[in-house]
Coordinates of C-alpha atoms in Angstrom, one line a residue:
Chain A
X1 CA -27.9 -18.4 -28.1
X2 CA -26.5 -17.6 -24.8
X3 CA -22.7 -18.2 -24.4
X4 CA -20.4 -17.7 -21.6
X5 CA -16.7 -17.6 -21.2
X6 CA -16.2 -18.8 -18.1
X7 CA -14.7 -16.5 -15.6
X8 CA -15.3 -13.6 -17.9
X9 CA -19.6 -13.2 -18.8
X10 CA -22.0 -14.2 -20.7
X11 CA -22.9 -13.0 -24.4
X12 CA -25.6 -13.3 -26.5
X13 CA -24.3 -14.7 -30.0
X14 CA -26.5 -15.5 -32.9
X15 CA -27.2 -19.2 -33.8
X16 CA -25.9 -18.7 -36.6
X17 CA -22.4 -19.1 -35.3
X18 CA -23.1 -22.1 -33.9
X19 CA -21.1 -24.3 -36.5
X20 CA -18.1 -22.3 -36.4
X21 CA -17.9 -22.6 -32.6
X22 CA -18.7 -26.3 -33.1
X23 CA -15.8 -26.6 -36.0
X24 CA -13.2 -25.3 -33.7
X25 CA -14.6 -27.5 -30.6
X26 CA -13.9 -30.4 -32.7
X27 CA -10.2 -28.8 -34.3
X28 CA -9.5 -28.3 -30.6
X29 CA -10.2 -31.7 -29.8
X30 CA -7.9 -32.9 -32.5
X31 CA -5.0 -31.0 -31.3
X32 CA -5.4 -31.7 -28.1
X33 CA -5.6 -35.9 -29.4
X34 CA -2.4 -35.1 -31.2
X35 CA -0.6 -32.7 -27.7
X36 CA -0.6 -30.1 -30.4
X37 CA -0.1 -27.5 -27.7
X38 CA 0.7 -24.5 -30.0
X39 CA -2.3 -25.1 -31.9
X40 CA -4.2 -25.6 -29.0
X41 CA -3.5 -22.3 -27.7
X42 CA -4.4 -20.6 -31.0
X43 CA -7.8 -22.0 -31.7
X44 CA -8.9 -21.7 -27.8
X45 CA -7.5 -17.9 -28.5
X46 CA -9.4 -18.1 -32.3
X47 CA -13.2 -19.7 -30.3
X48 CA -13.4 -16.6 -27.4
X49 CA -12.4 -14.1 -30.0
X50 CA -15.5 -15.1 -32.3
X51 CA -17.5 -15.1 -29.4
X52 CA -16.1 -11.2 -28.3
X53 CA -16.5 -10.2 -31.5
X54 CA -19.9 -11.2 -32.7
X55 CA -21.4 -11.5 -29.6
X56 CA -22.9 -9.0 -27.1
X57 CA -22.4 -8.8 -23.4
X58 CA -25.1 -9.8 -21.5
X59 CA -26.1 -6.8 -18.7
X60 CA -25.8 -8.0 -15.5
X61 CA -30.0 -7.2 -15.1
X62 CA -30.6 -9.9 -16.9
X63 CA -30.2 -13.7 -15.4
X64 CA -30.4 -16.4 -17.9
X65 CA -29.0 -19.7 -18.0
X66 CA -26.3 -20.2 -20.7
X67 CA -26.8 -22.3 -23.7
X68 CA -23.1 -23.8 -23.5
X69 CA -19.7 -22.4 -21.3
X70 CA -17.0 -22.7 -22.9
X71 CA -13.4 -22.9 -20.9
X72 CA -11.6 -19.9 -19.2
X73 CA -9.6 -17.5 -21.6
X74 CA -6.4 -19.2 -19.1
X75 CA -6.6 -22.1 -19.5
X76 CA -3.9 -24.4 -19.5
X77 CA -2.7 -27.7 -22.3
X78 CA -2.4 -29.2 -19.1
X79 CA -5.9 -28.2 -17.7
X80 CA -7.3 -28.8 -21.1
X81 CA -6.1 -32.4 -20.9
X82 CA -7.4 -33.1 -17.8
X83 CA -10.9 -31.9 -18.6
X84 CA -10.9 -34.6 -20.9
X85 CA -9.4 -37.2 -18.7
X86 CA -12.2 -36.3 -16.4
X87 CA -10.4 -34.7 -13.4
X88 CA -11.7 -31.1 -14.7
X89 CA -11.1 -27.5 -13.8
X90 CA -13.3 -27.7 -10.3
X91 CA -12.6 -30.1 -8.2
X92 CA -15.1 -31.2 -5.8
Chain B
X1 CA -19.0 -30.8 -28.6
X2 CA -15.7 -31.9 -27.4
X3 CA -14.1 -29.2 -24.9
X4 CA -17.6 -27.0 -24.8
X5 CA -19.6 -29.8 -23.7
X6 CA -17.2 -30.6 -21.1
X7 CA -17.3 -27.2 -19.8
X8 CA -21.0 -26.7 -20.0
X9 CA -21.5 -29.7 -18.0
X10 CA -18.8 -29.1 -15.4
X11 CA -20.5 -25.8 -14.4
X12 CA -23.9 -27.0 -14.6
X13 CA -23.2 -29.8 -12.5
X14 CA -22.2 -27.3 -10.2
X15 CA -25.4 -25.5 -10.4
X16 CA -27.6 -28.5 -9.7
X17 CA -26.2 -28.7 -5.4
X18 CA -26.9 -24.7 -4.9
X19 CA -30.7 -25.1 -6.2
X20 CA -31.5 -28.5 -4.2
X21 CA -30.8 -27.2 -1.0
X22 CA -34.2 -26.0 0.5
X23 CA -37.6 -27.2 0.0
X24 CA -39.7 -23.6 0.2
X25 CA -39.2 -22.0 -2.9
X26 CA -38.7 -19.1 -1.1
X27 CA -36.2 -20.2 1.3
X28 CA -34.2 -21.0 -2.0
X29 CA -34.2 -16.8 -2.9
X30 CA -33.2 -16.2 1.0
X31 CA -30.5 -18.8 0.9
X32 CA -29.2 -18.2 -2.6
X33 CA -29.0 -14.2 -1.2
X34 CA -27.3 -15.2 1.8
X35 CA -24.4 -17.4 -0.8
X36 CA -24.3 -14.5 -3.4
X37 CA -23.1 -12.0 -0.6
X38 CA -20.7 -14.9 1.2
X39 CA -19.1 -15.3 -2.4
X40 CA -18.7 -11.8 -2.9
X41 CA -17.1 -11.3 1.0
X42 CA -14.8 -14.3 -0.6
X43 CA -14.2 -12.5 -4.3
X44 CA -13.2 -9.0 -2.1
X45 CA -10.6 -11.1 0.4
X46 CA -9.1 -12.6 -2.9
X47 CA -8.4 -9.3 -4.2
X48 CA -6.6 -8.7 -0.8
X49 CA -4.8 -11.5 -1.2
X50 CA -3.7 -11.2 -4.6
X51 CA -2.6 -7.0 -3.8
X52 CA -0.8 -8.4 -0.4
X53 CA 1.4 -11.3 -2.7
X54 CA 1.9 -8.4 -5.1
X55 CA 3.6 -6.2 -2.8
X56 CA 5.7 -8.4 -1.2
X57 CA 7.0 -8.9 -4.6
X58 CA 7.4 -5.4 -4.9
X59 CA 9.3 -5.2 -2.2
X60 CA 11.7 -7.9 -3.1
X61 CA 12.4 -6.1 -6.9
X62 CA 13.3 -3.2 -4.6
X63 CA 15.8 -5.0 -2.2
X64 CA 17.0 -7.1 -5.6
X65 CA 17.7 -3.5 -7.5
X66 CA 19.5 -2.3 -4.4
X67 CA 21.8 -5.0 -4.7
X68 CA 22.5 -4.2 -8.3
X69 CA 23.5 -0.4 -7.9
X70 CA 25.4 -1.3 -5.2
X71 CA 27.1 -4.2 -7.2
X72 CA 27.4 -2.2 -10.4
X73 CA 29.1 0.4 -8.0
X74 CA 31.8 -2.1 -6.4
X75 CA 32.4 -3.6 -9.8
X76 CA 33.6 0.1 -11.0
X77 CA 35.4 0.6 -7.8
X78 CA 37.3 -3.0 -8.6
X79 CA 38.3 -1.7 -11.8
X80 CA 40.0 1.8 -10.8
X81 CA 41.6 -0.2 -8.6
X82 CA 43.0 -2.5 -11.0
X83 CA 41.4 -5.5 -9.3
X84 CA 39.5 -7.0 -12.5
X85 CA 39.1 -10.3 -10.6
X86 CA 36.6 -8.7 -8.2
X87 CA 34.8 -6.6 -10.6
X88 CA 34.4 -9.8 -12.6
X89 CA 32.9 -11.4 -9.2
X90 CA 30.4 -8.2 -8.9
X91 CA 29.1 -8.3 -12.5
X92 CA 28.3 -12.4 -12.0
X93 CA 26.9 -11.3 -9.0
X94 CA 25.0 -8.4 -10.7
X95 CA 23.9 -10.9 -13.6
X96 CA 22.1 -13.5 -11.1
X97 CA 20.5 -10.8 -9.4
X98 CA 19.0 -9.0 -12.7
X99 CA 17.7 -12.4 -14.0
X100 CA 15.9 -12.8 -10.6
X101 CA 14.3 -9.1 -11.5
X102 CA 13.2 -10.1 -14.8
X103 CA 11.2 -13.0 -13.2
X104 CA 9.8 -10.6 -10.9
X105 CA 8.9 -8.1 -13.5
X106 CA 7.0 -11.1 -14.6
X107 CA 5.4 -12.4 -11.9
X108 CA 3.9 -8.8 -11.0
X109 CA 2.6 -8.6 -14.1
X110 CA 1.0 -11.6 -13.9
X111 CA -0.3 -11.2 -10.3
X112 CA -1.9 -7.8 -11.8
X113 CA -4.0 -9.4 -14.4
X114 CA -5.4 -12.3 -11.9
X115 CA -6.7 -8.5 -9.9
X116 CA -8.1 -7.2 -12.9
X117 CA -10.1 -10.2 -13.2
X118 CA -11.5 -10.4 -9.9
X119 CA -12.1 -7.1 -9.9
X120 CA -14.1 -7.4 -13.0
X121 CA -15.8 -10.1 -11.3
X122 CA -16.2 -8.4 -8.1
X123 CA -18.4 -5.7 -10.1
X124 CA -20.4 -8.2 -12.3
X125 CA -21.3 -10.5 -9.0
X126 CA -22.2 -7.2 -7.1
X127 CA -24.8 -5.9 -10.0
X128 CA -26.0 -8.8 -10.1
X129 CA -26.8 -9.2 -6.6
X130 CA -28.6 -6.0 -6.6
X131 CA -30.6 -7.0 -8.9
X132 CA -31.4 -10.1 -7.3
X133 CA -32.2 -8.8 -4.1
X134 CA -35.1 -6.6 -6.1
X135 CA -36.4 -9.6 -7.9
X136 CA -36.6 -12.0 -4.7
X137 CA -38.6 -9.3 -2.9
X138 CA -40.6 -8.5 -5.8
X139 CA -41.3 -12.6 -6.4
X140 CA -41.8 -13.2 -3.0
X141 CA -44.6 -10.2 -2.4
X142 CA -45.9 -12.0 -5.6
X143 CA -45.7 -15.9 -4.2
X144 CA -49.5 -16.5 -5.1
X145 CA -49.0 -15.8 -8.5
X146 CA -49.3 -19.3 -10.0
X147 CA -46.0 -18.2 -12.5
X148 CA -43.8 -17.5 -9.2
X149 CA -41.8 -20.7 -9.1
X150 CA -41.1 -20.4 -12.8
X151 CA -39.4 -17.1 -12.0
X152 CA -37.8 -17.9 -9.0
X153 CA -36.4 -20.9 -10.7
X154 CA -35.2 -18.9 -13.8
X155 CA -33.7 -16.1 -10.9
X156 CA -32.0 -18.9 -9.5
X157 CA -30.6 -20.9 -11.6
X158 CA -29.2 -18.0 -13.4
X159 CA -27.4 -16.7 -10.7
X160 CA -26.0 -20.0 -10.0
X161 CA -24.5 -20.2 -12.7
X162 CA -22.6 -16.5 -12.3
X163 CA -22.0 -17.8 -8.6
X164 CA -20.4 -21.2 -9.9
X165 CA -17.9 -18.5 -12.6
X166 CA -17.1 -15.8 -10.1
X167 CA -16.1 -19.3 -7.7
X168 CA -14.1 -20.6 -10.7
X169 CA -12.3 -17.0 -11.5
X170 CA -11.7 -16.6 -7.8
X171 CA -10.1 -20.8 -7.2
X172 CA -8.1 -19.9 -10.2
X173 CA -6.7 -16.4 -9.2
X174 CA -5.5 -18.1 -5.6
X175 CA -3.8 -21.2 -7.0
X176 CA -2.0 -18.7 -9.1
X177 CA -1.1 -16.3 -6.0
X178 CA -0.4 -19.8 -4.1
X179 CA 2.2 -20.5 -6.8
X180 CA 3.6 -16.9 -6.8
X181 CA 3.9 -16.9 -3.6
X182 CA 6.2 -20.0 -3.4
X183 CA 8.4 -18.7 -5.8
X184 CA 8.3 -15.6 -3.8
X185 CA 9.3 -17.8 -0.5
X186 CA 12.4 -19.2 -3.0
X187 CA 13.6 -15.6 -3.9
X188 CA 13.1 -14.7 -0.3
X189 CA 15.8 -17.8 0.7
X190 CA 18.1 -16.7 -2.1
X191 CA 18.3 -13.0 -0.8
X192 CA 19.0 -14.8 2.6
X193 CA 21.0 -17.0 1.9
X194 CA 23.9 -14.6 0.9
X195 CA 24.0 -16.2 -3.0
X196 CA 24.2 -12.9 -4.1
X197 CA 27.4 -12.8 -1.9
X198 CA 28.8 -16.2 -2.7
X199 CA 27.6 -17.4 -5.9
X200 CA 29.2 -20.8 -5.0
X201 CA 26.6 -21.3 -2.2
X202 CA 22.9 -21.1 -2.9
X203 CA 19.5 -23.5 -3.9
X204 CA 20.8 -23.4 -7.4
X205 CA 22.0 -26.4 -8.5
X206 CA 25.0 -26.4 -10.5
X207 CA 24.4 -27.0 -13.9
X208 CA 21.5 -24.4 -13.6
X209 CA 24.6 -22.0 -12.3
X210 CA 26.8 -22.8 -15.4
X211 CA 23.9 -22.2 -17.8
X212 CA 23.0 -18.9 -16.1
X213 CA 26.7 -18.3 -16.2
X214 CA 26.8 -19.2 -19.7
X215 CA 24.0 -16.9 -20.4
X216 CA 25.3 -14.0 -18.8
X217 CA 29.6 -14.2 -19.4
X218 CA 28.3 -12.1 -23.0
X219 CA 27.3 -9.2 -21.0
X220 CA 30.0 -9.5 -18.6
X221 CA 32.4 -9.0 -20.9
X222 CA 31.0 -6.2 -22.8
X223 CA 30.4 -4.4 -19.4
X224 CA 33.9 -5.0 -18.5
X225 CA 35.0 -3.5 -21.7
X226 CA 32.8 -0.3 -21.3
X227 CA 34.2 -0.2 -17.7
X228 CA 38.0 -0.1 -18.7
X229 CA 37.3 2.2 -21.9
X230 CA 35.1 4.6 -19.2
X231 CA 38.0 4.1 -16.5
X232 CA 41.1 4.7 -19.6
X233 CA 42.4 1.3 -17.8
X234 CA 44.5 -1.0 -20.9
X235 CA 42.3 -3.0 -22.8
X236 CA 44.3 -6.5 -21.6
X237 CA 43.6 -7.2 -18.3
X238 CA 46.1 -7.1 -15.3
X239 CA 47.6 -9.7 -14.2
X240 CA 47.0 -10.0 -11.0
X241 CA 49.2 -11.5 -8.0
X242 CA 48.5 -15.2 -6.7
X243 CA 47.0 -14.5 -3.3
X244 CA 44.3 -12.1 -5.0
X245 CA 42.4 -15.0 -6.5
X246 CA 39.8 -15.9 -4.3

């Protein structure tokens, strides 16, 4: 599975992590439901880590699509909440 | 996926305009070349912008930690004098000025990680670039081959996608310099505007004064008190004559 952190690279990561990423996607979603901003912050902290840590940079030979993108290591409660609202992190 | 699915189809929605544009496959290589070397003229004037904001900031901590020595020395002049009214006014004076350091501090540092990224996005975009000037030459010399469309739509799309994240890094890095640089524009009007001279002037509004003074009368005092012990002056303060008050 290829997985990029947006604005940082891309990383190979097994499938087999798949389900952890996908537990903290939803736990994410819950705090953000709830404006759980401290929480927030430490799962979207908890989600790249697993990535960085398991995964393996992708060199910069190789061009593949990613398999999902998940959002930039900066990102903001605020930013957060408007990528669910729809508004996003790119406008235009 | 909640947040990763909105992500993933943010940047891939992205993706989709660069690869419709032209109808040759071919032309697609050329005109994705000619977008991967405008993004990275675009990544390299960011950089310049973010290292220009920086050292303006610079420059302001510098004019800022002029003012405090030279407060610091008044308020120590006040005091050998016996005029513990004025040192008091040089130490508030001092205190509003070190806060505005402390934001700077921060604001540097800040200013220095949105570099490092772009620089680390400078170097991945460039790589990457290489190598996709190679491959388009090497697909095009190859455009019979019945696979070539496959690969120039894997090339493609794949740099796309590190086009549409260096673009994201780089929007992100100059609303943040945008930001910095108001604030910057703010300090800039409080240097100006003599606050640092008259604290009862200034954009400050006042209950942001009294907390600030609030926060800083601790200090005060206990840098008045190692003043007079330094100085040998009484540890009561003078009184001082009614036309001295200002």
């Amino acid at each position: 599975m290829i997985v990029r952190i947006a604005t940082e690279g891309q990383y190979r990561l097994e499938s087999a992590y798949f389900d952890q990423l996908n537990a903290i996607d939803n736990a994410l979603v819950e705090a953000i439901a709830a404006s759980d901003e401290a929480r927030f912050k430490a799962l979207l902290a908890d989600m790249l880590d697993l990535v960085r840590q398991h995964g393996k940079p992708l060199p910069p030979e190789e061009f593949v699509e990613s398999d999902v993108i998940l959002p930039p290591p900066d990102t903001t409660f605020e930013e957060a909440k408007e990528l669910f609202a729809g508004e996003g992190l790119i406008p235009g | 996926m909640g947040l990763i699915s909105r992500m993933t189809t943010l940047i891939k929605a992205k993706l989709s305009r660069i690869l419709d544009r032209a109808e040759d496959p071919r032309e697609t290589l050329d005109y994705a070349y000619e977008r991967q070397l405008q993004l990275l003229q675009e990544v390299r004037r960011g950089i310049v912008d973010v290292t220009t904001s920086k050292r303006r900031l610079e420059l302001q901590r510098a004019k800022l930690q002029a003012s405090l020595d030279k407060l610091t020395e008044q308020a120590r002049q006040a005091v050998a004098n016996g005029r513990e009214d004025l040192a008091r006014l040089a130490l508030e004076r001092k205190a509003v000025a070190q806060q505005q350091v402390a934001v700077l501090d921060q604001q540097v540092a800040g200013l220095e990680q949105e570099q490092a990224k772009l620089e680390q996005a400078e170097t991945r975009l460039r790589a990457k670039i290489e190598t996709f000037r190679t491959r388009k030459e090497v697909i095009k010399a190859q455009y019979s081959a019945a696979e070539a469309q496959v690969r120039i739509n894997e090339a493609v799309t794949g740099i796309s996608e590190e086009m549409a994240d260096v673009g994201l890094a780089l929007q992100r890095a100059e609303e943040k310099t945008e930001q910095m640089q108001a604030r910057a524009g703010a300090i800039d009007e409080l240097l100006a505007s003599g606050v640092l001279e008259d604290l009862t002037a200034g954009p400050q509004d006042t209950i942001e004064r009294e907390l600030a003074r609030i926060s800083v009368s601790e200090s005060i005092e206990a840098e008045l008190a190692a003043l007079r012990r330094e100085l040998g002056s009484p540890d009561q303060p003078k009184q001082l004559g009614e036309g001295s008050r200002t």
